[in-house]
mmCIF file of C-alpha atoms and ligand atoms in Angstrom:
data_model
loop_
_atom_site.group_PDB
_atom_site.id
_atom_site.type_symbol
_atom_site.label_atom_id
_atom_site.label_comp_id
_atom_site.label_asym_id
_atom_site.label_seq_id
_atom_site.Cartn_x
_atom_site.Cartn_y
_atom_site.Cartn_z
ATOM 1 C CA MET A 5 123.976 -75.074 -73.463
ATOM 2 C CA SER A 6 122.517 -74.712 -69.487
ATOM 3 C CA THR A 7 120.984 -77.422 -67.514
ATOM 4 C CA ILE A 8 118.086 -75.429 -67.202
ATOM 5 C CA VAL A 9 117.577 -74.371 -71.045
ATOM 6 C CA SER A 10 118.526 -78.204 -72.197
ATOM 7 C CA ARG A 11 115.716 -79.654 -69.541
ATOM 8 C CA ALA A 12 113.386 -76.741 -70.767
ATOM 9 C CA ALA A 13 113.936 -77.639 -74.210
ATOM 10 C CA GLU A 14 113.750 -81.349 -73.832
ATOM 11 C CA THR A 15 109.720 -80.361 -72.150
ATOM 12 C CA ALA A 16 109.061 -78.354 -74.861
ATOM 13 C CA HIS A 17 105.673 -78.709 -76.284
ATOM 14 C CA PRO A 18 105.832 -78.884 -79.973
ATOM 15 C CA GLU A 19 103.362 -76.674 -80.838
ATOM 16 C CA SER A 20 104.365 -73.857 -78.283
ATOM 17 C CA ALA A 21 107.397 -71.615 -77.460
ATOM 18 C CA ALA A 22 106.847 -72.214 -73.672
ATOM 19 C CA PRO A 23 108.068 -75.236 -72.187
ATOM 20 C CA THR A 24 105.550 -77.378 -70.038
ATOM 21 C CA VAL A 25 105.914 -79.470 -67.734
ATOM 22 C CA ARG A 26 104.359 -82.844 -65.694
ATOM 23 C CA THR A 27 102.922 -81.904 -62.611
ATOM 24 C CA SER A 28 101.520 -83.946 -59.975
ATOM 25 C CA LEU A 29 97.971 -82.640 -58.228
ATOM 26 C CA ARG A 30 95.756 -83.249 -55.197
ATOM 27 C CA VAL A 31 92.722 -81.581 -55.694
ATOM 28 C CA ASN A 32 89.521 -82.619 -53.760
ATOM 29 C CA GLY A 33 91.510 -85.874 -52.944
ATOM 30 C CA GLN A 34 92.032 -87.272 -56.550
ATOM 31 C CA THR A 35 95.443 -87.011 -58.227
ATOM 32 C CA HIS A 36 95.635 -85.193 -61.609
ATOM 33 C CA GLU A 37 98.570 -85.628 -63.575
ATOM 34 C CA VAL A 38 99.004 -81.957 -65.852
ATOM 35 C CA GLN A 39 101.040 -81.587 -68.135
ATOM 36 C CA ALA A 40 101.360 -77.564 -68.216
ATOM 37 C CA ASP A 41 103.209 -74.331 -69.120
ATOM 38 C CA VAL A 42 105.973 -73.497 -66.597
ATOM 39 C CA ARG A 43 104.741 -69.991 -65.932
ATOM 40 C CA ALA A 44 101.069 -71.691 -65.193
ATOM 41 C CA SER A 45 99.447 -70.424 -62.449
ATOM 42 C CA LEU A 46 97.318 -72.896 -59.990
ATOM 43 C CA LEU A 47 94.064 -70.994 -61.228
ATOM 44 C CA ASP A 48 94.594 -71.616 -64.535
ATOM 45 C CA VAL A 49 95.335 -75.054 -64.364
ATOM 46 C CA LEU A 50 92.449 -75.308 -62.250
ATOM 47 C CA ARG A 51 90.376 -73.914 -64.529
ATOM 48 C CA ASN A 52 91.489 -74.656 -67.711
ATOM 49 C CA HIS A 53 93.083 -77.968 -67.470
ATOM 50 C CA LEU A 54 90.597 -79.323 -65.061
ATOM 51 C CA GLN A 55 87.477 -77.201 -65.366
ATOM 52 C CA LEU A 56 87.196 -76.368 -61.789
ATOM 53 C CA THR A 57 85.794 -73.351 -62.540
ATOM 54 C CA GLY A 58 84.196 -72.631 -59.794
ATOM 55 C CA THR A 59 87.346 -70.605 -58.739
ATOM 56 C CA LYS A 60 87.338 -67.402 -60.274
ATOM 57 C CA LYS A 61 89.635 -65.100 -61.653
ATOM 58 C CA GLY A 62 88.801 -61.393 -60.584
ATOM 59 C CA CYS A 63 92.354 -59.749 -61.210
ATOM 60 C CA ASP A 64 94.990 -61.927 -61.390
ATOM 61 C CA HIS A 65 97.210 -60.235 -59.340
ATOM 62 C CA GLY A 66 96.492 -60.753 -55.956
ATOM 63 C CA GLN A 67 94.139 -58.167 -55.054
ATOM 64 C CA CYS A 68 90.536 -59.480 -55.210
ATOM 65 C CA GLY A 69 90.765 -62.941 -53.456
ATOM 66 C CA ALA A 70 88.287 -64.410 -56.004
ATOM 67 C CA CYS A 71 90.846 -67.202 -56.626
ATOM 68 C CA THR A 72 91.278 -68.238 -53.098
ATOM 69 C CA VAL A 73 92.094 -71.888 -52.603
ATOM 70 C CA HIS A 74 93.044 -73.816 -49.994
ATOM 71 C CA ARG A 75 96.969 -75.447 -50.254
ATOM 72 C CA ASN A 76 97.764 -78.260 -47.755
ATOM 73 C CA GLY A 77 94.550 -76.380 -45.208
ATOM 74 C CA ARG A 78 95.600 -73.215 -45.700
ATOM 75 C CA ARG A 79 94.333 -69.826 -48.123
ATOM 76 C CA VAL A 80 96.567 -69.200 -51.235
ATOM 77 C CA ASN A 81 95.502 -66.603 -54.026
ATOM 78 C CA ALA A 82 95.731 -69.592 -57.053
ATOM 79 C CA CYS A 83 96.632 -66.437 -58.880
ATOM 80 C CA LEU A 84 100.052 -65.547 -57.683
ATOM 81 C CA THR A 85 100.432 -69.272 -57.528
ATOM 82 C CA LEU A 86 102.674 -71.568 -59.907
ATOM 83 C CA ALA A 87 101.183 -75.060 -60.086
ATOM 84 C CA VAL A 88 104.092 -76.919 -60.564
ATOM 85 C CA ALA A 89 105.254 -75.705 -57.164
ATOM 86 C CA CYS A 90 102.457 -77.086 -55.884
ATOM 87 C CA ASP A 91 103.235 -81.039 -57.368
ATOM 88 C CA GLY A 92 102.176 -83.383 -54.295
ATOM 89 C CA ASP A 93 100.136 -80.850 -52.536
ATOM 90 C CA GLU A 94 96.783 -81.336 -51.064
ATOM 91 C CA ILE A 95 94.397 -78.548 -52.630
ATOM 92 C CA THR A 96 90.568 -78.063 -52.000
ATOM 93 C CA THR A 97 88.558 -75.791 -54.490
ATOM 94 C CA ILE A 98 85.524 -74.594 -53.431
ATOM 95 C CA GLU A 99 84.015 -78.238 -55.348
ATOM 96 C CA GLY A 100 85.810 -80.181 -52.962
ATOM 97 C CA LEU A 101 83.890 -78.430 -49.688
ATOM 98 C CA GLY A 102 80.576 -79.395 -50.589
ATOM 99 C CA SER A 103 78.303 -80.857 -52.609
ATOM 100 C CA PRO A 104 74.276 -79.705 -53.586
ATOM 101 C CA THR A 105 73.052 -82.090 -51.575
ATOM 102 C CA CYS A 106 75.785 -81.835 -48.504
ATOM 103 C CA LEU A 107 76.241 -78.193 -48.026
ATOM 104 C CA HIS A 108 79.912 -77.381 -46.184
ATOM 105 C CA PRO A 109 78.473 -75.573 -42.878
ATOM 106 C CA MET A 110 79.769 -72.078 -44.331
ATOM 107 C CA GLN A 111 77.952 -72.758 -47.593
ATOM 108 C CA ALA A 112 75.279 -73.499 -45.717
ATOM 109 C CA ALA A 113 75.564 -70.023 -43.608
ATOM 110 C CA PHE A 114 76.304 -68.291 -46.983
ATOM 111 C CA VAL A 115 72.689 -69.246 -48.738
ATOM 112 C CA SER A 116 70.672 -68.640 -45.050
ATOM 113 C CA HIS A 117 72.174 -65.327 -44.828
ATOM 114 C CA ASP A 118 71.969 -63.995 -48.224
ATOM 115 C CA ALA A 119 75.507 -63.862 -48.392
ATOM 116 C CA TYR A 120 75.947 -62.889 -52.117
ATOM 117 C CA GLN A 121 74.331 -60.967 -54.943
ATOM 118 C CA CYS A 122 76.115 -61.839 -58.211
ATOM 119 C CA GLY A 123 77.849 -64.505 -56.749
ATOM 120 C CA TYR A 124 81.291 -63.468 -58.593
ATOM 121 C CA CYS A 125 83.325 -63.224 -55.829
ATOM 122 C CA THR A 126 81.299 -66.590 -53.227
ATOM 123 C CA SER A 127 83.327 -69.129 -53.624
ATOM 124 C CA GLY A 128 86.537 -67.109 -52.963
ATOM 125 C CA GLN A 129 85.003 -65.719 -49.915
ATOM 126 C CA ILE A 130 84.014 -68.843 -48.501
ATOM 127 C CA MET A 131 87.002 -70.625 -48.899
ATOM 128 C CA SER A 132 88.817 -67.859 -47.189
ATOM 129 C CA ALA A 133 85.828 -68.063 -44.522
ATOM 130 C CA VAL A 134 86.494 -71.647 -44.179
ATOM 131 C CA ALA A 135 90.560 -70.791 -43.732
ATOM 132 C CA VAL A 136 89.473 -68.082 -41.307
ATOM 133 C CA LEU A 137 88.284 -69.798 -38.572
ATOM 134 C CA GLN A 138 91.317 -72.056 -38.143
ATOM 135 C CA GLU A 139 93.263 -69.287 -38.344
ATOM 136 C CA PRO A 140 94.465 -67.489 -34.570
ATOM 137 C CA CYS A 141 92.151 -65.010 -36.029
ATOM 138 C CA GLY A 142 90.036 -62.859 -33.215
ATOM 139 C CA ALA A 143 86.195 -63.414 -32.388
ATOM 140 C CA THR A 144 85.263 -59.679 -33.023
ATOM 141 C CA ASP A 145 83.738 -58.519 -36.157
ATOM 142 C CA ALA A 146 86.095 -56.084 -36.401
ATOM 143 C CA ASP A 147 88.816 -59.091 -36.156
ATOM 144 C CA VAL A 148 86.622 -61.338 -38.962
ATOM 145 C CA ARG A 149 86.371 -58.110 -41.727
ATOM 146 C CA GLU A 150 90.108 -57.583 -41.080
ATOM 147 C CA ALA A 151 91.090 -61.248 -41.809
ATOM 148 C CA MET A 152 88.217 -61.542 -44.585
ATOM 149 C CA SER A 153 89.972 -57.753 -45.577
ATOM 150 C CA GLY A 154 91.607 -59.657 -48.789
ATOM 151 C CA ASN A 155 88.338 -60.731 -50.109
ATOM 152 C CA ILE A 156 87.046 -57.914 -52.891
ATOM 153 C CA CYS A 157 83.011 -57.599 -53.189
ATOM 154 C CA ARG A 158 82.540 -56.073 -55.669
ATOM 155 C CA CYS A 159 78.662 -55.655 -54.834
ATOM 156 C CA GLY A 160 79.040 -54.997 -51.482
ATOM 157 C CA ALA A 161 77.550 -58.003 -49.879
ATOM 158 C CA TYR A 162 80.257 -57.437 -46.619
ATOM 159 C CA ALA A 163 77.646 -57.246 -43.752
ATOM 160 C CA ASN A 164 75.851 -60.390 -44.507
ATOM 161 C CA ILE A 165 79.289 -62.136 -45.283
ATOM 162 C CA LEU A 166 80.270 -61.605 -41.868
ATOM 163 C CA ALA A 167 77.096 -62.263 -40.381
ATOM 164 C CA ALA A 168 77.104 -65.843 -42.512
ATOM 165 C CA VAL A 169 81.373 -66.386 -40.794
ATOM 166 C CA GLN A 170 80.110 -65.349 -37.079
ATOM 167 C CA HIS A 171 77.058 -67.638 -37.411
ATOM 168 C CA VAL A 172 79.439 -70.623 -38.253
ATOM 169 C CA ARG A 173 81.938 -69.471 -35.913
ATOM 170 C CA ARG A 174 79.154 -69.847 -33.494
ATOM 171 C CA GLU A 175 77.356 -72.390 -34.289
ATOM 172 C CA GLY A 176 79.761 -74.635 -36.390
HETATM 173 S S1 FES B 2 92.071 -63.376 -58.940
HETATM 174 FE FE1 FES B 2 93.716 -63.831 -57.804
HETATM 175 S S2 FES B 2 93.466 -62.551 -56.369
HETATM 176 FE FE2 FES B 2 91.890 -61.872 -57.859
HETATM 177 S S1 FES B 3 78.630 -61.004 -54.608
HETATM 178 FE FE1 FES B 3 79.155 -59.694 -56.230
HETATM 179 S S2 FES B 3 81.000 -59.401 -56.175
HETATM 180 FE FE2 FES B 3 80.522 -60.539 -54.031
#
């Protein structure tokens, strides 16, 4: 038996054919020890193991941006990120960005600019927008639209999303 197969067998869950692995995740400043399927996405671990359901599953294929979180300060699609690969990384989700009584400026701007309708894409839009302002993105509307193009909004709230992002760029 190969080393890989031996290790998989050692960590196999008794009720599942899929091997699991223990992973230490730092999420929103707290450390969580998670025993999850080695194939589990960061998105599924956040939602199903840690009950952080603010991060949404849209396509589960890296095409919509609904699952955007920050990994070590950079935006990633959580549906395309293996949870086991995030061992020891700093993960920030929408729940860690602000609180209902103390919104992050980007959250407040989305509210004041009416930058959502159904809200399903909104947490991903906000996490992307916060990251965009840390990236070498140009300041024009076209630059921001391009940088945010990985975040799809079925409701078509793009104009107000752009206005919110540009408001935070200008006002902080
Ligand atoms: S759910 Fe991850 S990109 Fe769509
Ligand atoms: S607000 Fe409905 S998908 Fe964007």
